[in-house]
PDB file of C-alpha atoms in Angstrom:
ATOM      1  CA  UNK A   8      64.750  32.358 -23.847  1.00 42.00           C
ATOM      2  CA  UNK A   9      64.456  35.585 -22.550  1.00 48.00           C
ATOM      3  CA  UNK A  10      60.703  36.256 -24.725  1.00 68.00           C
ATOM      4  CA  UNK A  11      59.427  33.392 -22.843  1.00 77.00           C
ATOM      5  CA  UNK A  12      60.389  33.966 -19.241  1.00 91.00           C
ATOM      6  CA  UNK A  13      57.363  36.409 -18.485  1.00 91.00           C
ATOM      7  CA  UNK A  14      55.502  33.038 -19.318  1.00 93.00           C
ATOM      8  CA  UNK A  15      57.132  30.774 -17.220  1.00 95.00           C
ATOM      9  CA  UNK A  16      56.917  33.332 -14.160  1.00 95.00           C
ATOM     10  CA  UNK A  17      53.321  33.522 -15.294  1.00 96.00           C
ATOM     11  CA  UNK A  18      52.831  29.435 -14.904  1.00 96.00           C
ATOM     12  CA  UNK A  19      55.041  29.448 -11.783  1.00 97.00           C
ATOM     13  CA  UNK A  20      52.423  32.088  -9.981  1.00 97.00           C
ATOM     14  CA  UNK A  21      49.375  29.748 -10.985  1.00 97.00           C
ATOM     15  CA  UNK A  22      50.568  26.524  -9.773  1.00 98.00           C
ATOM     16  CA  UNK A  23      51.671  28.032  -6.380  1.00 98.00           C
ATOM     17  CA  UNK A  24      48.085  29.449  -6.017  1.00 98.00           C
ATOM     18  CA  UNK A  25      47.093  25.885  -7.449  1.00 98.00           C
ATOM     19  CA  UNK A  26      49.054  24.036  -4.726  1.00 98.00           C
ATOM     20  CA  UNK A  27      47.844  27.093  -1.967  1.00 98.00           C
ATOM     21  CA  UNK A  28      44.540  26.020  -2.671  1.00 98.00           C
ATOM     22  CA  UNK A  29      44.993  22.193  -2.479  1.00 98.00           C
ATOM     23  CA  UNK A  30      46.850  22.354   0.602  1.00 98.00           C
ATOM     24  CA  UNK A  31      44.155  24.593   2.119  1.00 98.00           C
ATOM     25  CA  UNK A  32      41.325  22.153   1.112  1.00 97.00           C
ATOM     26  CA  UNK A  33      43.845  19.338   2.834  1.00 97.00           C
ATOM     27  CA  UNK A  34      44.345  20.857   5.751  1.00 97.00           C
ATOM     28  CA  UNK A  35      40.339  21.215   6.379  1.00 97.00           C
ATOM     29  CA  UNK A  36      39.362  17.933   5.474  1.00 96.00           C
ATOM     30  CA  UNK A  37      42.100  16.807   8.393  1.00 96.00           C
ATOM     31  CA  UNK A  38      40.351  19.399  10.410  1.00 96.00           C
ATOM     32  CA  UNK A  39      37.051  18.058  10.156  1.00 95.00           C
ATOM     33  CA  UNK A  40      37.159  14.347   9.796  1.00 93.00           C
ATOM     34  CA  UNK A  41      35.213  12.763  12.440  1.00 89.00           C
ATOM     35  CA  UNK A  42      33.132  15.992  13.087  1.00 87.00           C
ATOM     36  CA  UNK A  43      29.538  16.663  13.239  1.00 88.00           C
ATOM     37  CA  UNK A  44      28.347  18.520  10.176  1.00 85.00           C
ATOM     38  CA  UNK A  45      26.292  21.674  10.783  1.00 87.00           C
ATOM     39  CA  UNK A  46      24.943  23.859   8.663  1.00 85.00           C
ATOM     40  CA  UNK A  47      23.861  27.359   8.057  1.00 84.00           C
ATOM     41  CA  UNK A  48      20.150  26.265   6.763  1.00 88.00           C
ATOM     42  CA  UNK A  49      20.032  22.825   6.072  1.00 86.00           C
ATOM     43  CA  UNK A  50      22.376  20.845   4.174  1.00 82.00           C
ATOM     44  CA  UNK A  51      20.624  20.828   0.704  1.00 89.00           C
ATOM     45  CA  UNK A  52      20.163  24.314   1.059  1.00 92.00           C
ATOM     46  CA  UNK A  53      24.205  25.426   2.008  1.00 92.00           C
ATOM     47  CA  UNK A  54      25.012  22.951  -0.979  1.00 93.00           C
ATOM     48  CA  UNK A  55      22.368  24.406  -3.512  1.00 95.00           C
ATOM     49  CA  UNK A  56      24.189  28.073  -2.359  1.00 95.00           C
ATOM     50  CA  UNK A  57      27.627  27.085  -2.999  1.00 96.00           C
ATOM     51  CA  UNK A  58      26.927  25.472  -6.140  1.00 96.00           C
ATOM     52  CA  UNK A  59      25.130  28.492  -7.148  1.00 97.00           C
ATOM     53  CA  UNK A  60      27.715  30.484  -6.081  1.00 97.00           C
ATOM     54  CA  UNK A  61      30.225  28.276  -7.613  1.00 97.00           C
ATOM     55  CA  UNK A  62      28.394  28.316 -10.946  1.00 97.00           C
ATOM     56  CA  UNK A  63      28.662  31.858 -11.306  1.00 98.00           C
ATOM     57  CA  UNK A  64      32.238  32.448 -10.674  1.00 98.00           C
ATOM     58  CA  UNK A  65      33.274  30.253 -13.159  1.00 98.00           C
ATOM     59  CA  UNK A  66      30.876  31.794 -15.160  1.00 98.00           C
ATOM     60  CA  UNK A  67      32.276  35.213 -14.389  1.00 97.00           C
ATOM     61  CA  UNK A  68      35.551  34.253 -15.223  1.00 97.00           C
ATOM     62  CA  UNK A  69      34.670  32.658 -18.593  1.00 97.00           C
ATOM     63  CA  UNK A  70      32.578  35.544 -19.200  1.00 97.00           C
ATOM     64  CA  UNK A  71      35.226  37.869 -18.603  1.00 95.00           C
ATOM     65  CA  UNK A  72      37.694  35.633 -20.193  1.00 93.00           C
ATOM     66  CA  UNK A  73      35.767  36.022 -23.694  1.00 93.00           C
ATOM     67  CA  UNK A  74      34.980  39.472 -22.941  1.00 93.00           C
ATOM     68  CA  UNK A  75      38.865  40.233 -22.539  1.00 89.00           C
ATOM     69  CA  UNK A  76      39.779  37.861 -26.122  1.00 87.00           C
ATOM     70  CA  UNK A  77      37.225  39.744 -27.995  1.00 88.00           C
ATOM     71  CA  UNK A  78      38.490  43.077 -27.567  1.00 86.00           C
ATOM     72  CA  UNK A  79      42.002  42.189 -28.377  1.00 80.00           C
ATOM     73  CA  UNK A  80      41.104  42.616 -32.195  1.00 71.00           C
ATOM     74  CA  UNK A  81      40.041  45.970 -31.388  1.00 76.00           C
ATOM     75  CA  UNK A  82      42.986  47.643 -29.273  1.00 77.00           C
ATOM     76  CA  UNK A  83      45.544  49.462 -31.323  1.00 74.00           C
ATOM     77  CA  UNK A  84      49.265  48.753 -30.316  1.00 70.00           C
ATOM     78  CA  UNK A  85      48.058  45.358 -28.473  1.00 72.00           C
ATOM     79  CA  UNK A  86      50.966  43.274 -30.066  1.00 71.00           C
ATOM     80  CA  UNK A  87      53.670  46.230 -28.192  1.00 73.00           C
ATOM     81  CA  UNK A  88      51.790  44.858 -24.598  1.00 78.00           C
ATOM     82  CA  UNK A  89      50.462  41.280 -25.694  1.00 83.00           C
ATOM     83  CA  UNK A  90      52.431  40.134 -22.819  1.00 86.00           C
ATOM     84  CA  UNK A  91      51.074  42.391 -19.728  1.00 87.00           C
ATOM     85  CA  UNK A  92      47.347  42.192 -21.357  1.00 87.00           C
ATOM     86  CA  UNK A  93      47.840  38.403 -21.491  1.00 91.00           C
ATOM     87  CA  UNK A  94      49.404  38.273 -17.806  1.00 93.00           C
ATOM     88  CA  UNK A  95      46.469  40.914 -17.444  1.00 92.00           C
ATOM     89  CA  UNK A  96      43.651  38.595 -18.213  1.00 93.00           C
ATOM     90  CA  UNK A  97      44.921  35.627 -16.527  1.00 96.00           C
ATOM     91  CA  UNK A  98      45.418  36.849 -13.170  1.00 96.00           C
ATOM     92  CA  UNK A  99      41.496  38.537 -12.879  1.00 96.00           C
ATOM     93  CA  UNK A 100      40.257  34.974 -14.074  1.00 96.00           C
ATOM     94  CA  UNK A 101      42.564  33.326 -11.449  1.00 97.00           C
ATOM     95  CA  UNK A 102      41.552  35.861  -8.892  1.00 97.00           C
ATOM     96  CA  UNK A 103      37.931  35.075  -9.198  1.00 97.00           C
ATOM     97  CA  UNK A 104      37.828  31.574  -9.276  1.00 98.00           C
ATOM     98  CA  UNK A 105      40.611  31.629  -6.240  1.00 98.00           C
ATOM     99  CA  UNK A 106      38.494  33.574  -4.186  1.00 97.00           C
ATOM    100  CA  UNK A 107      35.447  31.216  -5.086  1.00 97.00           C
ATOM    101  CA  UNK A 108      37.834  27.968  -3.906  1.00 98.00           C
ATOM    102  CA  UNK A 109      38.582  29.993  -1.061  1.00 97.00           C
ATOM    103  CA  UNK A 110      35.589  30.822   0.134  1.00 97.00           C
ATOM    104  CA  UNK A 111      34.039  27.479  -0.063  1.00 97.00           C
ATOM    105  CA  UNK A 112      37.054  25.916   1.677  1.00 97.00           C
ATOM    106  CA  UNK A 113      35.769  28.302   4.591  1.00 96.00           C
ATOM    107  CA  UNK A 114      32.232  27.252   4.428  1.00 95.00           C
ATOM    108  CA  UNK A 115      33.371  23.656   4.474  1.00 94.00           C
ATOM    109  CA  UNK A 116      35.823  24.629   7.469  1.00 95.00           C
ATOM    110  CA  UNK A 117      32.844  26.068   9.274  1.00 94.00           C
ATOM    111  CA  UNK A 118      30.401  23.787   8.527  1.00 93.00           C
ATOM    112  CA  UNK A 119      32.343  20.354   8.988  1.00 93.00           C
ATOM    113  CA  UNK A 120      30.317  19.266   5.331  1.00 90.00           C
ATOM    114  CA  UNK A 121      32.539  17.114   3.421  1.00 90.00           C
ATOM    115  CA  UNK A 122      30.108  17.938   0.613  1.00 91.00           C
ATOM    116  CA  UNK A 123      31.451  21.535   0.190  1.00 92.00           C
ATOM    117  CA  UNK A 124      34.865  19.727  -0.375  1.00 94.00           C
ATOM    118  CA  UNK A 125      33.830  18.230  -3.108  1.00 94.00           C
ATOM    119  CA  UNK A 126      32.630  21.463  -4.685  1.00 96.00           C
ATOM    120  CA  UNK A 127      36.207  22.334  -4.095  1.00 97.00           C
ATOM    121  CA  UNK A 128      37.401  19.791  -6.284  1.00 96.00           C
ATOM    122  CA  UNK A 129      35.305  20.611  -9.210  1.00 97.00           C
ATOM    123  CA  UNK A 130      36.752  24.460  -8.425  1.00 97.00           C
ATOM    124  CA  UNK A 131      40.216  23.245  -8.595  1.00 97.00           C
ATOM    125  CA  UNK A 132      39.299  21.725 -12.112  1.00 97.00           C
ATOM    126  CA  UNK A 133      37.975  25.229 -13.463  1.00 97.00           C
ATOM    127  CA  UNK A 134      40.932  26.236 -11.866  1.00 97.00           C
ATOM    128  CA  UNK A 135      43.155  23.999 -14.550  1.00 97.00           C
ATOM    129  CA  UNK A 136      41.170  24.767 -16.969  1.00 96.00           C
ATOM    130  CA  UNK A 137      41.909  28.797 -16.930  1.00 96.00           C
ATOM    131  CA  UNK A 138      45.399  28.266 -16.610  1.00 96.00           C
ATOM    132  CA  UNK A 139      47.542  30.129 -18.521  1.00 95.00           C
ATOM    133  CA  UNK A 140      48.600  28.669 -22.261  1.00 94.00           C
ATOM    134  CA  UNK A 141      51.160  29.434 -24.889  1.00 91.00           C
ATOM    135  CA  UNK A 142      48.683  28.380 -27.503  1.00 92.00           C
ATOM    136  CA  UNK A 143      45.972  30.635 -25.927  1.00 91.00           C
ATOM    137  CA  UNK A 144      48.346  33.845 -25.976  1.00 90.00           C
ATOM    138  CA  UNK A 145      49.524  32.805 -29.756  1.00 86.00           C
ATOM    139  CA  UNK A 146      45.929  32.757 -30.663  1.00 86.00           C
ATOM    140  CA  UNK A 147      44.876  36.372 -29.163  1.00 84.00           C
ATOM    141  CA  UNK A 148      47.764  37.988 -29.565  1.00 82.00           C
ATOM    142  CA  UNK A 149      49.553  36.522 -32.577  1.00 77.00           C
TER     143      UNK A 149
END
């Protein structure tokens, strides 16, 4: 029981940034229903931006994510700190992609566009799908 709790206090830190984010994105789409979009350019442009900017977080957090799993093999000692590599790993991928959320949130909060929100949602599904799992740490670090 005790071998496991780092991982539990692991998942209990992602879904409160999880549920941070959600409530965030919540809280602006209350703030700007019924208000006039505006936008920075245009709004093709602001969407084409965030998606682009979107794209390459995630892409900076897979990258980094494979960057971090191949260099496991090569680290002497890994197995004595699996856990805090692991925890490591996780929380720069999370980072990343939180600060992407976060930042288009914003936008969208700025902007009025309901479109940005909707980037959000496809954020908050990279989000799931870089969230820490047992099987993941068993298959780097075991």
């Amino acid at each position: 029981m005790a071998s496991n709790r780092w991982f539990q206090q692991l998942q209990t830190i992602f879904y409160a940034l999880l549920m941070a984010q959600l409530i965030y994105a919540v809280v602006v789409w209350f703030l700007i229903r019924g208000e006039t979009a505006r936008f920075f350019m245009d709004a093709q442009t602001d969407l084409y931006v965030l998606a682009g900017y979107a794209v390459c977080m995630v892409g900076g957090a897979w990258f980094l994510d494979q960057f971090r799993a191949r260099t496991v093999a090569k680290q002497k000692g890994i197995r004595d700190r699996a856990a805090s590599s692991y925890r490591a790993t996780v929380f720069i991928r999370l980072a990343i992609l939180e600060s992407a959320t976060l930042l288009i949130t914003t936008v969208a909060l700025l902007t009025n566009n309901y479109e940005a929100l909707g980037l959000v949602v496809l954020m908050l599904g990279a989000f799931w799908y870089f969230r820490p799992r047992l099987e993941q740490f068993a298959d780097r670090y075991i």
